Structures are given as structure tokens and as C-alpha cells.
Tab-separated table of C-alpha atoms in Angstrom:
chain	number	residue	atom	x	y	z
A	1	UNK	CA	-213.811	13.520	296.541
A	2	UNK	CA	-211.047	11.036	295.640
A	3	UNK	CA	-207.468	12.185	296.001
A	4	UNK	CA	-204.830	9.906	294.610
A	5	UNK	CA	-201.108	10.714	293.261
A	6	UNK	CA	-199.287	7.901	292.391
A	7	UNK	CA	-200.049	4.787	289.946
A	8	UNK	CA	-200.339	2.545	292.867
A	9	UNK	CA	-203.061	4.215	294.354
A	10	UNK	CA	-204.449	5.428	290.947
A	11	UNK	CA	-205.211	1.376	290.570
A	12	UNK	CA	-206.739	0.930	293.941
A	13	UNK	CA	-209.153	3.883	293.534
A	14	UNK	CA	-210.090	3.412	290.077
A	15	UNK	CA	-212.594	0.609	290.930
A	16	UNK	CA	-214.354	2.857	293.853
A	17	UNK	CA	-214.092	5.908	291.016
A	18	UNK	CA	-215.989	3.826	288.649
A	19	UNK	CA	-218.477	2.520	291.273
A	20	UNK	CA	-219.005	6.198	292.571
A	21	UNK	CA	-220.205	7.160	289.254
A	22	UNK	CA	-222.984	4.729	288.999
A	23	UNK	CA	-223.975	5.490	292.524
A	24	UNK	CA	-227.277	7.505	292.683
A	25	UNK	CA	-226.731	8.701	296.248
A	26	UNK	CA	-222.863	10.020	295.605
A	27	UNK	CA	-221.591	12.549	293.348
A	28	UNK	CA	-217.518	11.413	292.407
A	29	UNK	CA	-214.919	14.615	291.914
A	30	UNK	CA	-211.249	13.714	291.188
A	31	UNK	CA	-208.123	15.071	292.049
A	32	UNK	CA	-204.815	13.929	291.316
A	33	UNK	CA	-201.533	15.554	292.498
A	34	UNK	CA	-199.553	13.919	290.208
A	35	UNK	CA	-196.713	12.722	292.510
A	36	UNK	CA	-196.177	10.454	290.035
A	37	UNK	CA	-196.609	11.725	286.283
A	38	UNK	CA	-197.103	9.313	282.978
A	39	UNK	CA	-197.582	6.283	285.283
A	40	UNK	CA	-200.447	7.611	286.773
A	41	UNK	CA	-202.172	8.967	283.491
A	42	UNK	CA	-201.560	5.421	281.903
A	43	UNK	CA	-204.079	4.066	284.567
A	44	UNK	CA	-206.590	6.792	284.120
A	45	UNK	CA	-206.794	6.600	280.793
A	46	UNK	CA	-207.241	2.257	281.104
A	47	UNK	CA	-209.977	2.913	283.814
A	48	UNK	CA	-211.812	6.164	281.551
A	49	UNK	CA	-211.292	8.384	284.507
A	50	UNK	CA	-210.999	12.091	283.646
A	51	UNK	CA	-209.656	14.166	286.937
A	52	UNK	CA	-211.879	17.243	287.736
A	53	UNK	CA	-208.710	18.547	289.458
A	54	UNK	CA	-205.035	18.219	288.793
A	55	UNK	CA	-202.665	19.727	291.270
A	56	UNK	CA	-199.390	18.929	289.122
A	57	UNK	CA	-196.906	18.478	292.019
A	58	UNK	CA	-194.230	16.243	290.487
A	59	UNK	CA	-190.849	17.712	290.090
A	60	UNK	CA	-187.525	15.602	289.350
A	61	UNK	CA	-185.412	15.528	292.549
A	62	UNK	CA	-187.881	17.179	294.903
A	63	UNK	CA	-187.679	16.043	298.829
A	64	UNK	CA	-190.755	14.532	300.621
A	65	UNK	CA	-191.084	18.091	302.724
A	66	UNK	CA	-191.298	19.983	299.765
A	67	UNK	CA	-193.886	17.539	298.048
A	68	UNK	CA	-195.935	17.732	301.110
A	69	UNK	CA	-195.780	21.413	300.977
A	70	UNK	CA	-197.460	21.480	297.520
A	71	UNK	CA	-200.060	19.049	298.273
A	72	UNK	CA	-201.019	21.368	301.323
A	73	UNK	CA	-200.856	24.216	299.406
A	74	UNK	CA	-202.255	23.207	296.117
A	75	UNK	CA	-205.355	20.906	297.754
A	76	UNK	CA	-206.711	23.670	299.749
A	77	UNK	CA	-208.045	25.747	297.526
A	78	UNK	CA	-209.804	22.756	295.570
A	79	UNK	CA	-211.059	21.848	299.436
A	80	UNK	CA	-212.756	25.179	299.439
A	81	UNK	CA	-213.939	25.117	295.654
A	82	UNK	CA	-215.707	22.273	296.033
A	83	UNK	CA	-216.726	21.381	299.888
A	84	UNK	CA	-216.839	17.641	299.481
A	85	UNK	CA	-218.836	15.668	301.914
A	86	UNK	CA	-216.229	13.292	302.398
A	87	UNK	CA	-212.606	12.836	301.277
A	88	UNK	CA	-210.998	9.411	299.942
A	89	UNK	CA	-207.711	8.339	299.874
A	90	UNK	CA	-205.873	5.221	299.610
A	91	UNK	CA	-202.830	3.677	300.758
A	92	UNK	CA	-199.962	5.337	302.600
A	93	UNK	CA	-197.871	7.732	300.035
A	94	UNK	CA	-197.273	11.290	301.066
A	95	UNK	CA	-199.908	12.375	299.031
A	96	UNK	CA	-202.707	10.430	301.368
A	97	UNK	CA	-200.662	11.849	304.557
A	98	UNK	CA	-200.673	15.232	303.123
A	99	UNK	CA	-204.438	15.263	301.841
A	100	UNK	CA	-205.720	13.696	304.726
A	101	UNK	CA	-204.552	16.459	307.309
A	102	UNK	CA	-205.421	18.996	304.866
A	103	UNK	CA	-209.263	17.477	304.971
A	104	UNK	CA	-209.041	17.079	308.644
A	105	UNK	CA	-208.041	20.650	309.129
A	106	UNK	CA	-211.479	21.563	307.529
A	107	UNK	CA	-213.381	19.265	309.040
A	108	UNK	CA	-213.948	17.289	306.199
A	109	UNK	CA	-214.431	13.193	307.039
A	110	UNK	CA	-211.403	11.024	305.692
A	111	UNK	CA	-212.067	7.697	304.442
A	112	UNK	CA	-209.348	5.959	304.170
A	113	UNK	CA	-208.768	2.870	301.557
A	114	UNK	CA	-206.541	0.267	302.522
A	115	UNK	CA	-206.461	1.228	306.101
A	116	UNK	CA	-204.530	-0.925	308.808
A	117	UNK	CA	-201.782	-2.132	307.077
A	118	UNK	CA	-198.373	-2.001	309.588
A	119	UNK	CA	-195.031	-3.574	309.307
A	120	UNK	CA	-194.717	-2.849	313.369
A	121	UNK	CA	-191.283	-0.757	312.331
A	122	UNK	CA	-191.642	3.261	311.662
A	123	UNK	CA	-188.545	3.333	309.616
A	124	UNK	CA	-190.168	0.455	307.098
A	125	UNK	CA	-191.247	1.177	305.147
A	126	UNK	CA	-190.264	4.552	304.727
A	127	UNK	CA	-191.948	6.810	304.945
A	128	UNK	CA	-195.148	4.724	303.816
A	129	UNK	CA	-195.438	3.045	307.533
A	130	UNK	CA	-195.921	6.630	309.519
A	131	UNK	CA	-197.737	8.175	306.551
A	132	UNK	CA	-200.775	5.459	306.875
A	133	UNK	CA	-200.451	5.537	311.101
A	134	UNK	CA	-201.037	9.812	310.581
A	135	UNK	CA	-203.925	9.131	308.403
A	136	UNK	CA	-205.520	6.440	310.627
A	137	UNK	CA	-205.392	9.310	313.829
A	138	UNK	CA	-207.809	11.541	311.159
A	139	UNK	CA	-210.161	9.351	309.450
A	140	UNK	CA	-213.788	9.205	310.141
A	141	UNK	CA	-214.099	5.854	308.073
A	142	UNK	CA	-211.555	2.745	307.709
A	143	UNK	CA	-211.817	0.889	304.914
A	144	UNK	CA	-209.430	-2.400	306.096
A	145	UNK	CA	-208.477	-4.801	303.153
A	146	UNK	CA	-208.362	-8.030	305.494
A	147	UNK	CA	-209.332	-9.270	308.941
A	148	UNK	CA	-205.688	-8.726	309.856
A	149	UNK	CA	-205.672	-4.711	309.216
A	150	UNK	CA	-208.992	-4.694	311.067
A	151	UNK	CA	-207.032	-5.962	314.019
A	152	UNK	CA	-204.076	-3.823	313.748
A	153	UNK	CA	-206.787	-0.992	314.041
A	154	UNK	CA	-208.397	-2.162	317.064
A	155	UNK	CA	-205.104	-2.356	318.662
A	156	UNK	CA	-204.640	1.103	318.293
A	157	UNK	CA	-208.016	1.895	319.877
A	158	UNK	CA	-209.968	2.687	316.457
A	159	UNK	CA	-213.463	2.837	317.008
A	160	UNK	CA	-214.886	-0.926	315.493
A	161	UNK	CA	-217.709	0.455	314.061
A	162	UNK	CA	-215.753	2.833	311.744
A	163	UNK	CA	-214.227	-0.104	310.465
A	164	UNK	CA	-214.956	-2.059	307.544
A	165	UNK	CA	-213.445	-5.420	306.004
A	166	UNK	CA	-213.783	-4.969	301.981
A	167	UNK	CA	-210.997	-6.803	300.794
A	168	UNK	CA	-208.723	-5.131	298.679
A	169	UNK	CA	-209.353	-2.803	295.322
A	170	UNK	CA	-206.096	-4.154	293.602
A	171	UNK	CA	-208.131	-7.565	292.960
A	172	UNK	CA	-211.026	-5.462	291.347
A	173	UNK	CA	-208.678	-3.647	289.284
A	174	UNK	CA	-206.472	-6.561	288.435
A	175	UNK	CA	-209.595	-8.824	287.214
A	176	UNK	CA	-210.788	-6.102	285.089
A	177	UNK	CA	-207.301	-5.331	283.432
A	178	UNK	CA	-206.663	-9.022	282.945
A	179	UNK	CA	-209.979	-9.624	281.127
A	180	UNK	CA	-208.893	-6.671	278.771
A	181	UNK	CA	-206.295	-8.600	277.071
A	182	UNK	CA	-203.876	-5.474	276.346
A	183	UNK	CA	-201.432	-5.614	273.895
A	184	UNK	CA	-197.919	-5.935	274.689
A	185	UNK	CA	-195.747	-3.328	272.774
A	186	UNK	CA	-192.014	-4.447	273.454
A	187	UNK	CA	-191.612	-6.957	271.234
A	188	UNK	CA	-188.829	-8.295	273.266
A	189	UNK	CA	-191.298	-8.771	275.723
A	190	UNK	CA	-194.304	-10.037	273.872
A	191	UNK	CA	-192.716	-12.784	271.794
A	192	UNK	CA	-191.490	-14.693	275.192
A	193	UNK	CA	-194.924	-13.937	276.449
A	194	UNK	CA	-196.904	-15.466	273.686
A	195	UNK	CA	-193.867	-18.490	273.501
A	196	UNK	CA	-194.726	-19.195	277.236
A	197	UNK	CA	-190.770	-18.556	277.992
A	198	UNK	CA	-189.315	-18.767	281.614
A	199	UNK	CA	-189.877	-15.326	282.951
A	200	UNK	CA	-188.318	-13.712	286.130
A	201	UNK	CA	-190.134	-10.432	286.951
A	202	UNK	CA	-188.255	-8.036	288.950
A	203	UNK	CA	-189.221	-4.941	290.367
A	204	UNK	CA	-187.383	-3.081	292.860
A	205	UNK	CA	-187.506	0.699	294.046
A	206	UNK	CA	-187.725	1.178	298.169
A	207	UNK	CA	-186.295	3.701	299.575
A	208	UNK	CA	-185.079	1.716	302.590
A	209	UNK	CA	-183.358	-0.431	300.271
A	210	UNK	CA	-181.324	2.568	298.070
A	211	UNK	CA	-177.539	2.319	298.738
A	212	UNK	CA	-175.516	-0.908	298.846
A	213	UNK	CA	-178.532	-3.421	299.409
A	214	UNK	CA	-179.633	-2.479	296.082
A	215	UNK	CA	-176.078	-2.837	294.415
A	216	UNK	CA	-176.603	-6.547	295.907
A	217	UNK	CA	-179.913	-6.894	293.657
A	218	UNK	CA	-178.374	-5.959	290.881
A	219	UNK	CA	-175.467	-8.455	291.684
A	220	UNK	CA	-177.830	-11.187	292.085
A	221	UNK	CA	-179.778	-10.480	288.969
A	222	UNK	CA	-176.577	-10.668	287.194
A	223	UNK	CA	-175.108	-14.182	288.699
A	224	UNK	CA	-179.166	-15.587	288.559
A	225	UNK	CA	-178.738	-14.426	284.482
A	226	UNK	CA	-175.488	-16.400	283.716
A	227	UNK	CA	-176.920	-19.265	285.736
A	228	UNK	CA	-179.764	-19.285	284.355
A	229	UNK	CA	-179.459	-18.689	280.376
A	230	UNK	CA	-182.950	-19.997	279.452
A	231	UNK	CA	-184.378	-17.856	281.932
A	232	UNK	CA	-185.725	-14.151	280.471
A	233	UNK	CA	-185.267	-11.509	283.446
A	234	UNK	CA	-187.803	-8.695	283.159
A	235	UNK	CA	-186.818	-5.587	284.755
A	236	UNK	CA	-189.030	-2.650	284.641
A	237	UNK	CA	-186.505	-0.053	285.622
A	238	UNK	CA	-188.314	2.622	288.365
A	239	UNK	CA	-187.534	6.401	287.122
A	240	UNK	CA	-185.421	7.505	290.050
A	241	UNK	CA	-181.816	7.536	288.923
A	242	UNK	CA	-180.628	6.790	292.314
A	243	UNK	CA	-182.364	2.772	291.932
A	244	UNK	CA	-181.123	2.758	288.268
A	245	UNK	CA	-177.376	3.996	289.070
A	246	UNK	CA	-177.406	0.752	291.555
A	247	UNK	CA	-179.044	-2.084	289.913
A	248	UNK	CA	-178.811	-1.154	285.984
A	249	UNK	CA	-174.442	-1.488	285.586
A	250	UNK	CA	-174.500	-5.095	287.009
A	251	UNK	CA	-176.844	-6.481	284.327
A	252	UNK	CA	-175.921	-4.331	281.309
A	253	UNK	CA	-174.765	-6.465	278.081
A	254	UNK	CA	-176.892	-9.742	279.537
A	255	UNK	CA	-178.972	-11.181	276.618
A	256	UNK	CA	-181.516	-12.663	278.704
A	257	UNK	CA	-182.107	-9.644	280.678
A	258	UNK	CA	-184.691	-6.936	279.171
A	259	UNK	CA	-184.567	-3.698	281.172
A	260	UNK	CA	-187.883	-1.509	280.364
A	261	UNK	CA	-189.117	1.745	281.263
A	262	UNK	CA	-191.960	1.468	283.775
A	263	UNK	CA	-194.572	-0.613	281.829
A	264	UNK	CA	-197.772	0.764	281.490
A	265	UNK	CA	-200.280	-1.072	284.116
A	266	UNK	CA	-202.142	-3.279	281.509
A	267	UNK	CA	-199.031	-4.444	279.921
A	268	UNK	CA	-197.347	-4.867	283.414
A	269	UNK	CA	-200.461	-7.419	284.407
A	270	UNK	CA	-199.859	-9.460	280.902
A	271	UNK	CA	-196.392	-9.918	281.863
A	272	UNK	CA	-197.230	-10.913	285.570
A	273	UNK	CA	-199.497	-13.168	284.531
A	274	UNK	CA	-197.138	-15.042	282.175
A	275	UNK	CA	-193.987	-14.871	284.590
A	276	UNK	CA	-192.846	-17.939	286.305
A	277	UNK	CA	-191.573	-15.919	289.598
A	278	UNK	CA	-191.952	-12.515	290.549
A	279	UNK	CA	-189.092	-10.962	292.893
A	280	UNK	CA	-190.281	-7.680	294.567
A	281	UNK	CA	-190.071	-5.192	296.917
A	282	UNK	CA	-193.048	-3.156	296.309
A	283	UNK	CA	-196.495	-4.063	298.580
A	284	UNK	CA	-198.808	-3.737	295.773
A	285	UNK	CA	-196.905	-6.996	293.678
A	286	UNK	CA	-197.349	-8.872	296.617
A	287	UNK	CA	-200.951	-8.744	296.548
A	288	UNK	CA	-201.468	-8.712	292.865
A	289	UNK	CA	-198.975	-11.855	291.790
A	290	UNK	CA	-200.706	-14.491	293.963
A	291	UNK	CA	-204.107	-13.648	292.465
A	292	UNK	CA	-202.308	-14.829	289.244
A	293	UNK	CA	-200.696	-17.864	290.809
A	294	UNK	CA	-197.277	-17.143	290.892
A	295	UNK	CA	-194.855	-17.268	293.683
A	296	UNK	CA	-193.480	-14.001	295.125
A	297	UNK	CA	-190.383	-13.211	296.754
A	298	UNK	CA	-190.138	-10.077	298.810
A	299	UNK	CA	-186.798	-8.259	298.738
A	300	UNK	CA	-187.264	-6.599	302.392
A	301	UNK	CA	-187.125	-7.645	306.194
A	302	UNK	CA	-190.695	-6.990	306.716
A	303	UNK	CA	-194.181	-6.388	305.405
A	304	UNK	CA	-197.209	-4.954	306.154
A	305	UNK	CA	-198.841	-7.634	304.056
A	306	UNK	CA	-198.352	-10.705	306.128
A	307	UNK	CA	-201.606	-12.864	304.686
A	308	UNK	CA	-200.311	-14.005	301.981
A	309	UNK	CA	-196.785	-14.586	303.940
A	310	UNK	CA	-198.848	-16.602	306.270
A	311	UNK	CA	-200.819	-18.176	303.280
A	312	UNK	CA	-197.585	-19.458	301.769
A	313	UNK	CA	-197.593	-17.850	298.393
A	314	UNK	CA	-195.456	-14.807	299.496
A	315	UNK	CA	-191.830	-15.059	301.263
A	316	UNK	CA	-189.787	-12.359	302.773
A	317	UNK	CA	-185.844	-12.743	301.773
A	318	UNK	CA	-184.549	-9.453	302.333
A	319	UNK	CA	-181.430	-8.010	300.374
A	320	UNK	CA	-178.617	-10.445	301.099
A	321	UNK	CA	-176.972	-11.475	297.372
A	322	UNK	CA	-176.560	-14.783	297.980
A	323	UNK	CA	-180.106	-15.343	299.484
A	324	UNK	CA	-181.666	-13.512	296.228
A	325	UNK	CA	-179.529	-15.920	294.293
A	326	UNK	CA	-180.483	-19.102	296.583
A	327	UNK	CA	-184.329	-18.547	296.994
A	328	UNK	CA	-185.059	-17.715	293.286
A	329	UNK	CA	-182.692	-20.723	291.860
A	330	UNK	CA	-184.573	-22.760	294.462
A	331	UNK	CA	-188.065	-21.816	292.611
A	332	UNK	CA	-186.830	-22.422	289.304
A	333	UNK	CA	-185.434	-25.536	290.045
A	334	UNK	CA	-187.080	-27.510	292.466
A	335	UNK	CA	-190.991	-28.263	291.008
A	336	UNK	CA	-192.451	-28.887	294.377
A	337	UNK	CA	-191.226	-25.911	296.508
A	338	UNK	CA	-192.701	-24.117	293.491
A	339	UNK	CA	-196.107	-25.922	293.202
A	340	UNK	CA	-196.606	-25.423	296.894
A	341	UNK	CA	-195.690	-21.350	296.588
A	342	UNK	CA	-198.056	-21.122	293.279
A	343	UNK	CA	-200.861	-23.131	294.727
A	344	UNK	CA	-201.603	-21.422	297.835
A	345	UNK	CA	-204.751	-19.333	298.235
A	346	UNK	CA	-204.389	-15.516	298.102
A	347	UNK	CA	-206.099	-13.563	300.943
A	348	UNK	CA	-206.624	-10.546	299.383
A	349	UNK	CA	-210.114	-10.177	297.899
A	350	UNK	CA	-212.761	-11.581	295.500
A	351	UNK	CA	-213.532	-8.909	293.517
A	352	UNK	CA	-216.188	-7.175	295.414
A	353	UNK	CA	-213.837	-4.375	297.433
A	354	UNK	CA	-215.007	-1.548	295.561
A	355	UNK	CA	-218.857	-2.412	296.096
A	356	UNK	CA	-218.227	-2.875	299.635
A	357	UNK	CA	-216.329	0.426	300.050
A	358	UNK	CA	-219.524	2.308	298.382
A	359	UNK	CA	-221.892	0.628	300.522
A	360	UNK	CA	-219.593	1.526	303.681
A	361	UNK	CA	-219.387	5.272	302.213
A	362	UNK	CA	-223.141	5.264	301.846
A	363	UNK	CA	-223.767	4.546	304.951
A	364	UNK	CA	-221.265	7.162	305.991
A	365	UNK	CA	-222.951	9.940	304.388
A	366	UNK	CA	-226.725	8.617	303.627
A	367	UNK	CA	-227.620	6.121	306.065
A	368	UNK	CA	-227.306	3.461	303.472
A	369	UNK	CA	-226.836	-0.392	304.126
A	370	UNK	CA	-223.336	-1.788	304.341
A	371	UNK	CA	-222.563	-5.149	303.104
A	372	UNK	CA	-221.058	-8.104	305.237
A	373	UNK	CA	-217.700	-7.917	305.462
A	374	UNK	CA	-214.963	-9.485	303.420
A	375	UNK	CA	-213.806	-12.757	305.497
A	376	UNK	CA	-210.269	-13.453	304.105
């Protein structure tokens, strides 16, 4: 059984679900919590996934405790009905933490996809750092995306025999989606993408950046738009009103800023592939954009994905307004600085993470043979 609730989870579990469906030894049951709604459904459609169960936990403005309690309450009867031999979760959302503990309480082995990411700060990202550490404590199989993630788990006294380095399934999903060449429906984006315009793609939503930091992001975007009138700033706005109220007033009325609703995953990958620079506080984008040769500036003070920082394709810049302006401006004007980041090697995967994950799952459940670890 695979349980997931948000768009990032859906993107990363989709290759595994597709591979499960072709396994002669395993049967796939999918459960969505609906922690995200429309965005989750879009990804399922792209990958042709029809969930077997939908817990429908989404509600506007609900707190984390309410969300977690809904997952516990609505997932448990499904576990009782299906009685799975194992439960797969991905990443570090509230869906992941709640589903993992619910399965553990029923003595169902938990398989943690993208295990071992650590920032070292329990409050950043919040609540993700705590969610993934909690999940590690109850997991029977840890599918770590990189050797660094494996070492994080070993430092926490996780049994090495339960850890498999798979690469990140986000690369599997990205390669599959880019190959489809899905159309861009918004003409404000389709034209510039087709014409090869200079594009700054921006995503910002992190809870720890809410408030003054996100206001600074909005001001920085306005300054960049005014200083670089030939650069199109594309801002798919997160639906949370706290995010929108902090950022959007600062960019309103600027002709070279396009604010959209959250883009469908296929469209987002097309825009990302066409972008010049990516400015983000997202975790998944730090993995995806380097695979497309895009420099990534991360508006956070730390990251649980240090591999791309070490490789040089990602740079942590925080949320200081002036630094955002300076770092983006440097990449837009300094060809050498841009080339140095754009040509760095992406350490996150080779497109075979799902195959390694299924082999590890078959080894756990039916004594199948594991594949060699991804070496990064």
C-alpha cells in the first residue's frame, strides 16, 4: 500500500506505483489523503494513477494537529480493510508522519521513500524535519536517495541492512514528464517559452519564511523586475493566503511579472526547462532544476539536500532582500558565474530509482534480489 497526500509526494511516488503495477510479485493499493487537492489530482492524471482510496482530509485553514488527526482517523479503517504487507510513504509531510505511525501501531512494516534527509535543525524546515525523523524511527526499510542520506541514517543508529541507496525518484518522474512535451495552456507563458525568453522562475511557500521574510522576497522581486525589464519573472503563486498577501502586493502592476495559479506538473516542468534561473524555497525543485541544467538559488538558511550545494549547482542565499537581488542579478549578468552553476553535475539520480525501490521491496517481502546501490 502506498499512501501520499501532496503534489511533491505524488510526483515522487508515481514512478514507484507504476513499477509496482508491473511487478509479478507485488500488488499495488494506492491511498491519497488529499492533503493537497487539485495539485495532487493533476499529478495522478499525468501518470495514469487512479487511487483505490481517498481520505479527503483537505480543508482550508486547518491546523497541523487537525490534519494529522484526520489522517489517523480515516486511514485506520483502510488499513483494517486492506491489511497490507507493507506501507510506502514518501518524504516528510504530515501525511507521511501520521500514516507511518498508524501503520506502525498495526505492526505493518513501513517503507520510507526518500529517507535520511536532514537539515540538522528541528525547526527548519518546519514541520518537515521532525516528520522525517519520526518516520525513520518506525520504518522497516529506508530508501535513501543519496549516499549522504544513508550516512545520516547510520549516524542515527539505523541498521545498515535496512538502508538502500536508490537515487531520487523525482528524476524518474521528471524525465518521464519532460519526454511527454505537455502543452502550456497559459499564453502569457507559452509565447515566451517558445521564443526562448530570459525567465526567472520563482516558487516560495515555506512556513518558516512566512511574515517579514516573505515580504522581503516580494520587495526583492519588484526590484529585480524593475532592474531587468527584459527578464520575465514567472511566479506560480501558492494558494495559501498568507503567502499571497506577503508577496503579491509588491509585484502587482509590473508588466514583466506573470503571476499564475500553481502550474500543473507537466506545465511546470516545461517552464522550468525553459528558465534561465530558478529562485525557490522548495525542496523538490532543488533536485529537479539541476537535472535540467538550471542554476538554483535557494531562499533558505539551510537545506536537507546538501549534495547539489556541494556540486555547485545550488546556492543557499537565505531571504535577505538585498542578497536575493544581488545573487539573481549576478547570474543574469555574469556569464562565467552562470556557466559554473549551470554545468555542475546533478547528484540526485539516473532515472532508475523506482527499479531499485521495487527490488528492495521485493527483497523485504518475497526474498527477491536487491539491485546495486546508486552511487551518486
